[in-house]
Amino acid sequence: MDQTPSIVESRPRGGRAARQRQRAAGPTAVIAGAERQMPAYEILGEAGLSQIESHADRILREIGLEFRDDPEALRLWREAGCDVRGERVRFEPGQLRHILRTAPAVFTQHARNPARSLTIGGNSVVFAPAYGSPFVSDLARGRRYGTLVDFENFVKLAYAIPWLHHSGGTSCEPVDIPVNKRHLDMVAAHLRYSDKPFMGSVTSESRAEESIEMARIAFGADFVDRHCVILGNVNVNSPLVWDGTMTKALRAYARANQCAVVVPFILGGAMGPVTNAGALAQSLAETMAGCALTQLVRPGAPVIFGNFLSSMALRSGAPTFGTPEPALGSLIVGQLARRLRLPLRCSGAFTASKIADAQAMSESVMSMMAAVQCGANFILHSAGWLEGGLVMGYEKFMLDADFCGALHTWLKGVTLDENQFAMDAFHEVGPGKHFFGCAHTLANYEHAFWDSETADNNSFEQWRDAGSLSATQRAGLRVTKLLESYERPRIDASVDEALLDFVARRKSETPDQWY
Amino acid sequence: MDQTPSIVESRPRGGRAARQRQRAAGPTAVIAGAERQMPAYEILGEAGLSQIESHADRILREIGLEFRDDPEALRLWREAGCDVRGERVRFEPGQLRHILRTAPAVFTQHARNPARSLTIGGNSVVFAPAYGSPFVSDLARGRRYGTLVDFENFVKLAYAIPWLHHSGGTSCEPVDIPVNKRHLDMVAAHLRYSDKPFMGSVTSESRAEESIEMARIAFGADFVDRHCVILGNVNVNSPLVWDGTMTKALRAYARANQCAVVVPFILGGAMGPVTNAGALAQSLAETMAGCALTQLVRPGAPVIFGNFLSSMALRSGAPTFGTPEPALGSLIVGQLARRLRLPLRCSGAFTASKIADAQAMSESVMSMMAAVQCGANFILHSAGWLEGGLVMGYEKFMLDADFCGALHTWLKGVTLDENQFAMDAFHEVGPGKHFFGCAHTLANYEHAFWDSETADNNSFEQWRDAGSLSATQRAGLRVTKLLESYERPRIDASVDEALLDFVARRKSETPDQWY
């Protein structure tokens, strides 16, 4: 069993574990990840997958990747026997796979509250909020720049909603805080307003290090050195470029035995070819390289194989999201990740819509279905995403989170046992009668079906008399209620103080930067 | 090759077929069904499927089905060796499967325009509009009873939208027409305002027969006797009851060598057990019996194995739609139908929402994804469904139809060939450049991605300046445009006249009935 950090009560064990865990959780229910209890959707056979892999190998050998502004990364590749010329690194087929053998197929991201620690990999599915929007929006105030208050609101909402297992990272950019100090407030908010696992900064090596340093304050330095407690989401500068900013952040996480999430961002026709097969091969090449780099830094460090495919509007060249091509791509990426035995991050609730309307949910649900069906283990952007990621939407957050709840039911699949087959009920009811009051229904009713928080299933008249609200309006009311009833999770007073002290000290040491 | 009915030009053959077909189609593009080019999503193995089948067999033997008010159906079962006592019929394990061996795994539903004839079965996927709503709604006029004008509008819209392959049946109830005469106007509208395949009435034996008689006017009696040109959607009165009205309509279609679509309607906890496994076994039992009955009437008659599973809101007992349990059920029903080698009808764009909002599309997309992934061949209710089927929505119709378009792309899967892998593009572009102008992008751009008619992928500022419209509002504008630009497909004047004459004559022969 993992060592338990000192600030939280010991992990409940034994028969009453569930009840104890519930009690330990404080105001919100504990769902420590979902488990996919059915096969992933596999649409390609061995031949097709090998073809994609061999094209990735060709890209890696014939063209290679550039690693810019990071001599240490080049040194590591050279030491590993790769062909390094200037900043261009070329790889022999199989070379990256060989390096990746030390990466764990499954690991635990520990939460400040151990009951919320998450398995990353295998059949585990983790839903995390959207990440990185400069703007926020809601029905009442419209679209505007995000602030620290907004950021903290989304941390609180993710804490309050059981279907989101993870606090996420940059839920929105708090643009009222200087660029070089935001990460301090953001990490502090994740640690102080939630006890779910979270993500740190990657926008510079020192910000990554400071994020990890704050995790050490909360979890203890020894614990952090031996356990994953923080993720950093690093992007490839596709096509085929790794920027030093990203590799330095990646190396900081790996060095500290923390998890880098390695994600090429490929908008087909811009940062990659306009055809899916080529984009998939490129994505595989870019991700394998980033994941392998973590293993050169610290063999055995946790790493997540990430993926972000998108398409383009043919009439305008604008990026599109939640479309069928990336959904198909996700299904194949899932197969590729499993062949590498790496945990997978996949697409979330993507949409190009500006508001939480029919387009938003149509696109988001297609994308989310692909993410869970492909076997993704860590689904970033599971809630809130609008406008191609430029906006974090309050109502969208609630609608998406509710859909994550539906996916918990979906992931369970269908149970086949005597109770589920209900032969007694058929005998009791017989032809032409109804099952409402039969013993089997009464015994199973309470947990029989997914029960949405935002859907309206009432009659037209009931719905009209309640104000003819749209789902988006209902979601907005639910957001208000959750924020009003929010209660902070317990935190040791000395840890809380140490975090605030760290933030204040670091902020005072450097002048503000606003861009 | 099938004999071509006399009223349309002969079926295009040879190399220029596509162009000729396009020309023959008149004002709207021809997409004669979609083809699923990837495996269906199979979530159960042999053991699980056998368990469901054996429970269906137990229901059929231990409890049996009631066939009410149809002595001829009972006679057919008795003759087939089943255990008939009163109206209760019990079946030995395997008995229905044996009878079903004569049902075709694949057949063609012929359209008035042969270019629009559809393959039903195999990997073919057909999208048909929603069916049976008494109400219609749109943003401008709200919710109201449907009329013949509304009905004709939906026939015109289904004709105008290439992603809907089928004209459907009772797109909405034209409640301004007497109950006993509606079918005449509805079938006339399908034949006169569209040239896509369609469905006839099932609300009485004589209405089914008159629907088929009108098809004979359009296609020729000989042709109809040897080819499927009309479908009739017959519901089981679940649990375990077949009403005479339905079996008489089913027998009328089978007698005429036309296709019955056999559909149990199981709202879990009401018309079936509250647990999925039991509902699936029940559904299998009920559908097999209906399908088998068609084969007793006329061995070899086309029949579609249908399915309609739904769940319930735990707090109110209200039916819910587009929820995860029926989506899972669909995936399994697909596996069961393939084992029977029968074409499958599955769930469509279901929702309990009163309006075409975020809830509507969230639920509809989950349901539609399950329908295409389970391998369904005929997806009724693909467009327009609102409020649990009580309402046919104009904007919802457009949003759903657009999503059917996205599914066409999805169903194609990912092509793996030299062009798709784009190695030349990688060599041309290299690290850090973009793919916008490269030769491969220019050559592939035009058909690279699905292009939605209702999504807005523009910038926030463009969207705002265009009026900040929701997807539902944009869909409404598109509906207006399609109806304004609608042009009737060609029809032989004598056929047109004969249809109108038939309708007028039949209407004059009986007094109006309004309920």
XYZ file of N, CA, C and O in Angstrom, chain A residues 38-41 43 48 55 59 62-63 88 143 239-241 269-270 272-275 277-278 282 311-315 318 320 324-325 328 332 352 354 357-359 361-362 365 373 387 403 406 409-410 413-416 420-421 423 426-427 431-436 440 444-446 448-452 455-458 460 463 471 474, chain B residues 38-41 43 48 51 55 59 62-63 88 143 239-241 269-270 272-275 277-278 282 311-315 318 320 324-325 328 332 352 354 357-359 361-362 365 373 387 403 406 409-410 413-416 420-421 423 426-427 431-436 440 444-446 448-452 455-458 460 463 471 474:
652
model
N -16.299 -3.063 -20.301
C -16.598 -3.708 -21.590
C -15.411 -3.451 -22.505
O -14.558 -2.621 -22.197
N -15.321 -4.167 -23.599
C -14.162 -3.957 -24.479
C -14.175 -2.556 -25.096
O -15.233 -1.955 -25.264
N -12.999 -2.044 -25.400
C -12.911 -0.818 -26.196
C -13.388 -1.124 -27.616
O -13.511 -2.289 -28.006
N -13.696 -0.064 -28.344
C -14.175 -0.238 -29.732
C -12.960 -0.259 -30.653
O -12.308 0.765 -30.826
N -11.535 -0.636 -34.283
C -12.027 -0.595 -35.671
C -10.967 -1.004 -36.684
O -11.273 -1.232 -37.840
N -3.761 -2.947 -40.293
C -3.930 -1.496 -40.339
C -3.105 -0.796 -39.281
O -2.474 0.238 -39.543
N 4.404 3.849 -40.696
C 4.500 5.218 -41.220
C 5.014 6.186 -40.151
O 5.745 7.119 -40.474
N 8.323 8.525 -40.578
C 8.411 9.959 -40.247
C 9.581 10.196 -39.299
O 10.376 11.128 -39.484
N 12.898 9.310 -41.507
C 13.168 10.068 -42.734
C 13.163 11.578 -42.493
O 13.892 12.308 -43.147
N 12.316 12.018 -41.595
C 12.213 13.462 -41.361
C 12.727 13.812 -39.964
O 13.513 14.721 -39.795
N 17.795 18.743 -35.087
C 16.985 17.680 -35.688
C 17.421 16.322 -35.113
O 18.598 15.998 -35.122
N -19.680 36.557 -22.523
C -18.281 36.145 -22.701
C -17.367 37.252 -22.205
O -17.543 38.423 -22.545
N 3.722 20.737 -36.654
C 4.277 19.418 -36.939
C 5.754 19.261 -36.550
O 6.571 20.116 -36.884
N 6.001 18.203 -35.827
C 7.347 17.650 -35.667
C 8.328 18.561 -34.963
O 9.536 18.458 -35.169
N 7.818 19.445 -34.120
C 8.696 20.313 -33.337
C 8.343 20.183 -31.857
O 7.173 20.232 -31.476
N -4.613 19.624 -41.870
C -4.507 20.616 -42.939
C -3.675 21.809 -42.523
O -3.286 22.615 -43.366
N -3.385 21.955 -41.219
C -2.550 23.059 -40.739
C -1.288 22.490 -40.083
O -0.201 22.558 -40.645
N -0.744 19.364 -39.576
C -0.579 17.991 -40.023
C -1.293 17.846 -41.342
O -1.982 18.776 -41.783
N -1.159 16.691 -41.966
C -1.844 16.516 -43.254
C -3.357 16.566 -43.079
O -3.876 16.370 -41.983
N -4.032 16.813 -44.165
C -5.478 16.980 -44.166
C -6.179 15.618 -44.139
O -7.404 15.555 -44.031
N -5.404 14.562 -44.201
C -5.957 13.198 -44.206
C -5.658 12.510 -42.879
O -4.584 12.675 -42.302
N -5.143 9.317 -41.837
C -4.095 8.308 -41.643
C -2.748 8.975 -41.389
O -1.993 8.579 -40.493
N -2.447 10.009 -42.172
C -1.183 10.718 -41.996
C -1.124 11.433 -40.658
O -0.087 11.420 -39.972
N 1.618 10.795 -37.708
C 2.367 11.920 -37.156
C 2.164 12.011 -35.640
O 3.118 12.181 -34.866
N -10.221 18.905 -36.982
C -10.473 19.043 -38.415
C -10.684 20.525 -38.734
O -10.466 21.391 -37.907
N -11.141 20.804 -39.935
C -11.181 22.177 -40.428
C -12.449 22.409 -41.257
O -12.871 21.529 -41.987
N -13.019 23.589 -41.110
C -14.194 23.941 -41.917
C -13.715 24.249 -43.336
O -12.859 25.113 -43.539
N -14.284 23.544 -44.297
C -13.767 23.645 -45.657
C -14.012 25.018 -46.266
O -13.249 25.496 -47.084
N -15.103 25.655 -45.847
C -15.436 26.938 -46.471
C -14.601 28.101 -45.935
O -14.410 29.094 -46.599
N -11.505 27.574 -40.804
C -11.587 27.635 -39.337
C -11.489 26.232 -38.754
O -11.952 25.270 -39.363
N -12.468 23.028 -36.613
C -13.747 22.460 -36.193
C -13.474 21.417 -35.121
O -12.389 20.836 -35.074
N -16.637 14.065 -37.057
C -16.437 12.609 -37.115
C -14.990 12.169 -37.338
O -14.591 11.119 -36.826
N -14.192 12.929 -38.080
C -12.830 12.463 -38.376
C -11.999 12.302 -37.113
O -11.346 11.263 -36.922
N -13.126 9.232 -35.138
C -12.543 7.997 -35.682
C -11.073 7.887 -35.289
O -10.585 6.807 -34.939
N -8.722 4.833 -33.123
C -7.475 4.195 -33.565
C -6.327 4.527 -32.613
O -5.510 3.656 -32.279
N -16.975 23.786 -31.463
C -16.647 25.128 -31.948
C -17.747 26.123 -31.604
O -17.624 27.307 -31.881
N -20.148 28.772 -29.880
C -19.869 29.898 -28.984
C -20.700 29.808 -27.706
O -20.387 30.448 -26.705
N -25.291 25.347 -26.748
C -26.531 25.082 -27.474
C -26.530 23.671 -28.062
O -25.725 22.812 -27.665
N -27.430 23.445 -29.010
C -27.550 22.131 -29.637
C -26.261 21.731 -30.349
O -25.836 20.573 -30.288
N -25.610 22.671 -31.033
C -24.332 22.358 -31.682
C -23.308 21.912 -30.647
O -22.608 20.912 -30.833
N -23.569 20.510 -27.712
C -23.713 19.177 -27.133
C -23.657 18.091 -28.203
O -23.198 16.982 -27.940
N -24.106 18.392 -29.408
C -23.986 17.415 -30.483
C -22.513 17.083 -30.713
O -22.108 15.914 -30.754
N -20.796 15.438 -27.420
C -21.160 14.048 -27.133
C -20.495 13.114 -28.133
O -19.997 12.048 -27.768
N -15.030 5.232 -25.703
C -15.031 3.990 -26.460
C -13.626 3.579 -26.904
O -13.355 2.407 -27.118
N -16.166 27.076 -28.005
C -15.452 27.933 -28.960
C -14.030 27.438 -29.232
O -13.075 28.220 -29.204
N -23.186 14.796 -18.472
C -22.972 13.734 -19.449
C -21.881 12.770 -18.978
O -21.960 11.564 -19.241
N -23.630 10.280 -17.087
C -24.260 9.278 -17.961
C -23.218 8.262 -18.428
O -23.488 7.059 -18.518
N -22.558 5.322 -16.169
C -23.495 4.211 -16.376
C -23.135 3.433 -17.633
O -23.126 2.207 -17.647
N -22.840 4.157 -18.694
C -22.506 3.510 -19.956
C -21.297 2.571 -19.789
O -21.293 1.439 -20.273
N -21.515 -1.110 -18.726
C -22.012 -2.153 -19.610
C -23.281 -2.785 -19.067
O -23.994 -2.189 -18.254
N -23.574 -3.976 -19.532
C -24.796 -4.675 -19.129
C -24.405 -5.869 -18.276
O -23.556 -6.662 -18.676
N -25.010 -5.958 -17.102
C -24.743 -7.097 -16.212
C -25.701 -8.234 -16.549
O -26.892 -8.012 -16.752
N -25.175 -9.430 -16.622
C -26.003 -10.596 -16.922
C -25.977 -11.520 -15.712
O -25.051 -12.299 -15.530
N -30.771 -9.575 -12.923
C -30.926 -8.716 -14.100
C -31.854 -9.355 -15.133
O -32.529 -8.664 -15.872
N -31.864 -10.671 -15.214
C -32.745 -11.331 -16.191
C -34.209 -11.362 -15.739
O -35.109 -11.505 -16.560
N -36.487 -13.247 -14.403
C -37.489 -14.243 -14.803
C -38.673 -14.269 -13.824
O -39.819 -14.488 -14.226
N -41.179 -11.732 -14.921
C -42.011 -12.154 -16.062
C -43.113 -13.102 -15.592
O -44.258 -12.985 -16.020
N -42.763 -14.014 -14.702
C -43.774 -14.936 -14.193
C -44.825 -14.190 -13.371
O -46.004 -14.507 -13.445
N -48.259 -11.590 -19.633
C -48.561 -10.763 -20.805
C -49.585 -9.665 -20.500
O -50.559 -9.891 -19.793
N -49.292 -8.472 -21.010
C -50.288 -7.400 -21.016
C -50.419 -6.617 -19.719
O -51.187 -5.666 -19.656
N -49.694 -6.995 -18.702
C -49.730 -6.229 -17.442
C -48.491 -5.327 -17.397
O -47.619 -5.429 -18.250
N -48.432 -4.485 -16.357
C -47.240 -3.645 -16.286
C -46.353 -4.017 -15.100
O -46.784 -4.680 -14.158
N -45.105 -3.584 -15.189
C -44.071 -3.975 -14.224
C -43.906 -2.952 -13.094
O -43.020 -3.124 -12.261
N -44.736 -1.910 -13.093
C -44.510 -0.825 -12.130
C -44.387 -1.331 -10.685
O -43.463 -0.988 -9.980
N -39.779 -7.311 -8.360
C -38.470 -7.080 -8.983
C -38.236 -5.601 -9.245
O -37.138 -5.088 -9.024
N -35.330 -3.173 -7.504
C -34.236 -2.687 -8.357
C -34.383 -1.239 -8.812
O -33.476 -0.677 -9.415
N -35.547 -0.683 -8.520
C -35.908 0.605 -9.089
C -34.905 1.711 -8.774
O -34.455 2.447 -9.658
N -34.507 1.774 -7.515
C -33.757 2.934 -7.034
C -32.463 3.169 -7.817
O -32.050 4.311 -8.010
N -31.808 1.673 -10.888
C -31.950 1.035 -12.198
C -31.403 1.903 -13.327
O -30.785 1.389 -14.260
N -31.626 3.204 -13.278
C -31.328 4.031 -14.449
C -30.517 5.268 -14.086
O -30.650 5.815 -12.989
N -29.739 5.697 -15.026
C -29.029 6.969 -14.921
C -30.048 8.096 -14.741
O -31.067 8.144 -15.426
N -29.750 8.985 -13.820
C -30.685 10.043 -13.475
C -29.974 11.389 -13.674
O -29.144 11.788 -12.871
N -30.304 12.051 -14.755
C -29.620 13.296 -15.107
C -30.001 14.440 -14.180
O -31.137 14.535 -13.713
N -31.333 17.205 -17.378
C -32.398 16.878 -18.327
C -33.759 17.152 -17.705
O -33.932 17.037 -16.492
N -34.707 17.529 -18.515
C -36.092 17.652 -18.089
C -36.889 16.543 -18.770
O -37.021 16.530 -19.993
N -37.385 15.609 -17.958
C -38.152 14.487 -18.490
C -39.638 14.603 -18.165
O -40.398 13.674 -18.398
N -40.024 15.748 -17.642
C -41.430 15.945 -17.271
C -42.313 16.125 -18.507
O -41.823 16.210 -19.631
N -44.861 18.123 -21.054
C -44.794 19.461 -21.631
C -45.414 20.490 -20.690
O -44.858 21.570 -20.476
N -43.254 21.165 -17.674
C -42.068 21.922 -18.112
C -42.451 23.379 -18.388
O -41.762 24.307 -17.958
N -32.228 23.450 -21.357
C -31.246 22.708 -20.568
C -30.133 23.632 -20.096
O -29.611 23.483 -18.988
N -31.324 25.562 -17.113
C -31.347 24.688 -15.933
C -29.934 24.432 -15.419
O -29.688 24.422 -14.207
N -16.674 -0.340 -41.240
C -15.845 -0.776 -40.103
C -16.678 -1.758 -39.300
O -17.883 -1.855 -39.492
N -16.044 -2.489 -38.396
C -16.825 -3.460 -37.623
C -17.837 -2.770 -36.729
O -17.643 -1.628 -36.324
N -18.935 -3.468 -36.434
C -19.858 -2.992 -35.411
C -19.173 -3.106 -34.051
O -18.149 -3.774 -33.918
N -19.738 -2.416 -33.078
C -19.162 -2.426 -31.727
C -19.784 -3.592 -30.972
O -20.968 -3.558 -30.654
N -19.972 -5.734 -27.662
C -19.560 -5.624 -26.264
C -19.775 -6.918 -25.486
O -19.288 -7.040 -24.379
N -22.256 -14.496 -23.194
C -23.283 -13.528 -22.808
C -24.461 -13.545 -23.771
O -25.625 -13.498 -23.367
N -26.601 -16.516 -23.214
C -27.410 -16.353 -22.006
C -28.690 -15.573 -22.300
O -29.768 -15.928 -21.845
N -32.547 -17.030 -22.198
C -33.625 -16.426 -21.406
C -34.811 -16.035 -22.285
O -35.960 -16.138 -21.851
N -38.625 -17.360 -21.733
C -39.832 -16.524 -21.743
C -40.838 -17.090 -22.739
O -42.035 -17.214 -22.448
N -41.927 -20.704 -21.155
C -42.544 -20.740 -19.825
C -43.756 -19.814 -19.722
O -44.705 -20.106 -19.003
N -43.688 -18.692 -20.411
C -44.776 -17.720 -20.315
C -45.520 -17.606 -21.644
O -46.735 -17.653 -21.690
N -53.021 -17.664 -25.834
C -51.625 -17.769 -25.401
C -50.874 -18.774 -26.291
O -51.343 -19.891 -26.510
N -45.447 24.835 -30.092
C -45.950 23.462 -30.161
C -47.430 23.483 -30.495
O -48.207 24.235 -29.909
N -45.828 -5.814 -22.362
C -45.096 -7.065 -22.428
C -45.908 -8.229 -23.004
O -47.035 -8.474 -22.586
N -45.301 -8.887 -23.977
C -45.704 -10.235 -24.400
C -47.105 -10.323 -24.998
O -47.727 -11.375 -24.942
N -47.576 -9.203 -25.556
C -48.882 -9.219 -26.224
C -48.731 -8.707 -27.653
O -48.094 -7.678 -27.891
N -39.286 -1.063 -16.651
C -40.003 -0.790 -15.405
C -41.501 -0.666 -15.629
O -42.278 -0.699 -14.683
N -41.922 -0.519 -16.890
C -43.350 -0.428 -17.209
C -43.748 -1.609 -18.102
O -44.403 -2.545 -17.673
N -41.687 -3.750 -19.350
C -40.670 -4.786 -19.228
C -39.968 -4.590 -17.910
O -40.229 -3.606 -17.202
N -39.077 -5.490 -17.564
C -38.380 -5.339 -16.289
C -37.509 -4.083 -16.275
O -37.149 -3.543 -17.326
N -37.180 -3.644 -15.085
C -36.434 -2.415 -14.889
C -34.936 -2.661 -15.141
O -34.150 -1.718 -15.133
N -34.574 -3.883 -15.392
C -33.163 -4.241 -15.626
C -32.942 -4.591 -17.101
O -33.792 -5.202 -17.742
N -30.886 -6.625 -18.865
C -30.754 -7.996 -19.384
C -32.123 -8.608 -19.636
O -32.362 -9.232 -20.684
N -33.035 -8.421 -18.686
C -34.379 -8.955 -18.841
C -35.120 -8.303 -19.993
O -35.814 -8.967 -20.773
N -36.608 -10.173 -23.294
C -38.015 -9.973 -23.669
C -38.127 -9.443 -25.089
O -38.923 -9.927 -25.907
N -35.823 3.993 -20.939
C -35.621 3.961 -19.499
C -36.612 4.916 -18.831
O -37.522 5.424 -19.477
N -36.435 5.172 -17.561
C -37.429 5.902 -16.788
C -36.751 6.842 -15.797
O -35.716 6.497 -15.230
N -37.340 8.017 -15.603
C -36.809 8.955 -14.615
C -37.197 8.458 -13.223
O -38.371 8.236 -12.950
N -36.175 8.279 -12.390
C -36.429 7.636 -11.103
C -37.284 8.498 -10.185
O -38.055 7.992 -9.378
N -37.170 9.815 -10.330
C -37.902 10.678 -9.407
C -39.373 10.816 -9.771
O -40.201 11.112 -8.946
N -41.410 9.209 -15.200
C -41.560 9.621 -16.602
C -40.586 8.855 -17.492
O -39.487 8.518 -17.050
N -37.716 8.231 -20.145
C -36.526 8.993 -20.539
C -35.987 8.407 -21.832
O -36.215 7.234 -22.142
N -28.095 6.191 -21.218
C -27.074 5.184 -21.503
C -27.571 3.743 -21.539
O -27.036 2.939 -22.325
N -28.578 3.406 -20.736
C -29.013 2.000 -20.704
C -29.535 1.530 -22.057
O -29.127 0.458 -22.542
N -26.643 1.048 -24.519
C -25.973 -0.237 -24.328
C -26.828 -1.366 -24.888
O -26.316 -2.294 -25.533
N -26.102 -4.508 -27.915
C -26.313 -5.954 -27.764
C -27.376 -6.458 -28.742
O -27.233 -7.525 -29.336
N -36.106 13.331 -24.489
C -37.311 13.746 -23.762
C -37.453 15.258 -23.762
O -38.437 15.789 -23.244
N -38.251 19.067 -24.608
C -39.404 19.704 -25.259
C -38.967 20.574 -26.431
O -39.774 20.931 -27.300
N -32.757 21.794 -27.829
C -31.706 22.447 -27.053
C -30.530 21.506 -26.802
O -30.403 20.464 -27.457
N -29.721 21.870 -25.818
C -28.545 21.059 -25.488
C -28.943 19.663 -25.029
O -28.305 18.674 -25.395
N -29.989 19.564 -24.224
C -30.463 18.239 -23.808
C -30.856 17.399 -25.013
O -30.489 16.225 -25.120
N -29.900 17.428 -28.131
C -28.833 16.881 -28.970
C -27.902 15.973 -28.183
O -27.351 15.025 -28.728
N -27.744 16.238 -26.906
C -26.933 15.343 -26.085
C -27.551 13.942 -26.091
O -26.868 12.943 -26.351
N -27.657 12.361 -29.817
C -26.379 11.901 -30.361
C -25.938 10.617 -29.669
O -25.442 9.692 -30.319
N -23.364 2.287 -34.350
C -22.303 1.395 -33.882
C -22.789 -0.035 -33.694
O -22.009 -0.978 -33.792
N -39.561 15.372 -27.225
C -40.567 15.103 -26.187
C -41.009 13.638 -26.194
O -42.215 13.354 -26.165
N -26.680 15.821 -38.389
C -25.872 14.822 -37.694
C -25.833 13.504 -38.470
O -24.810 12.812 -38.475
N -23.011 13.834 -40.664
C -21.745 13.555 -39.972
C -21.529 12.050 -39.849
O -20.403 11.549 -40.004
N -19.868 10.316 -42.748
C -18.404 10.362 -42.697
C -17.873 9.361 -41.687
O -16.922 8.627 -41.951
N -18.516 9.320 -40.532
C -18.071 8.404 -39.481
C -18.103 6.953 -39.978
O -17.161 6.182 -39.753
N -15.189 5.218 -41.787
C -13.966 4.807 -41.098
C -12.757 5.551 -41.631
O -12.881 6.629 -42.216
N -11.599 4.985 -41.410
C -10.350 5.619 -41.819
C -9.737 4.793 -42.943
O -9.601 3.586 -42.824
N -9.429 5.483 -44.038
C -8.795 4.814 -45.172
C -7.284 4.825 -44.985
O -6.711 5.848 -44.607
N -6.662 3.705 -45.232
C -5.207 3.613 -45.113
C -4.627 3.329 -46.494
O -4.614 2.188 -46.946
N -3.533 8.817 -48.251
C -3.980 9.180 -46.915
C -2.807 9.303 -45.942
O -2.861 10.076 -44.997
N -1.761 8.539 -46.171
C -0.608 8.626 -45.267
C 0.265 9.857 -45.552
O 1.020 10.299 -44.695
N 2.997 10.843 -47.017
C 4.438 10.962 -46.741
C 5.067 12.081 -47.558
O 5.984 12.755 -47.087
N 4.736 15.299 -45.663
C 5.696 15.447 -44.563
C 7.062 15.870 -45.098
O 7.728 16.739 -44.531
N 7.461 15.246 -46.210
C 8.752 15.624 -46.791
C 8.728 17.059 -47.313
O 9.692 17.789 -47.189
N 9.451 19.874 -40.296
C 9.124 20.352 -38.952
C 8.851 21.850 -38.894
O 9.545 22.655 -39.515
N 7.809 22.214 -38.165
C 7.571 23.613 -37.818
C 6.894 24.446 -38.886
O 6.594 25.613 -38.666
N 6.645 23.883 -40.053
C 5.925 24.632 -41.093
C 4.457 24.196 -41.067
O 4.102 23.258 -40.361
N 3.640 24.880 -41.899
C 2.247 24.444 -41.920
C 1.871 23.790 -43.249
O 2.535 23.954 -44.257
N 0.791 23.031 -43.193
C 0.359 22.210 -44.329
C -0.675 22.907 -45.214
O -1.168 22.306 -46.161
N -0.992 24.177 -44.915
C -2.088 24.843 -45.641
C -1.911 24.773 -47.156
O -2.814 24.408 -47.886
N -0.297 18.199 -51.213
C -1.207 17.166 -50.703
C -2.486 17.776 -50.137
O -3.584 17.259 -50.356
N -6.357 17.301 -51.614
C -7.308 16.544 -50.790
C -8.307 17.398 -50.030
O -9.234 16.876 -49.411
N -8.058 18.706 -50.063
C -8.779 19.611 -49.190
C -10.296 19.535 -49.364
O -11.048 19.438 -48.393
N -10.722 19.535 -50.612
C -12.147 19.731 -50.898
C -13.042 18.676 -50.248
O -14.162 18.976 -49.847
N -11.925 16.620 -47.670
C -11.203 16.072 -46.516
C -12.093 15.893 -45.300
O -11.978 14.901 -44.590
N -12.969 16.843 -45.053
C -13.682 16.823 -43.775
C -15.184 16.998 -43.948
O -15.648 17.654 -44.872
N -15.915 16.430 -43.006
C -17.346 16.637 -42.908
C -17.629 18.134 -42.717
O -16.979 18.816 -41.957
N -18.616 18.600 -43.444
C -18.918 20.027 -43.455
C -20.378 20.207 -43.047
O -21.292 19.963 -43.829
N -20.577 20.625 -41.822
C -21.935 20.728 -41.284
C -22.700 21.897 -41.893
O -22.139 22.938 -42.210
N -23.705 23.839 -38.035
C -22.693 24.275 -37.068
C -22.148 25.640 -37.467
O -22.072 25.972 -38.655
N -21.780 26.443 -36.482
C -21.070 27.687 -36.736
C -19.643 27.506 -36.235
O -19.406 27.337 -35.034
N -18.693 27.534 -37.170
C -17.292 27.363 -36.813
C -16.509 28.675 -36.945
O -15.280 28.679 -36.856
N -17.222 29.748 -37.153
C -16.555 31.043 -37.319
C -16.022 31.569 -35.990
O -16.272 31.001 -34.931
N -15.749 34.190 -32.808
C -16.784 34.793 -31.962
C -17.302 36.077 -32.595
O -18.515 36.310 -32.638
N -19.484 35.432 -35.612
C -20.749 34.858 -35.139
C -21.634 35.942 -34.515
O -22.825 36.034 -34.794
N -27.609 27.314 -32.712
C -27.715 26.279 -33.744
C -29.170 26.042 -34.118
O -29.496 25.786 -35.280
N -30.282 28.752 -36.468
C -29.709 28.518 -37.815
C -30.440 27.376 -38.509
O -30.709 27.429 -39.714
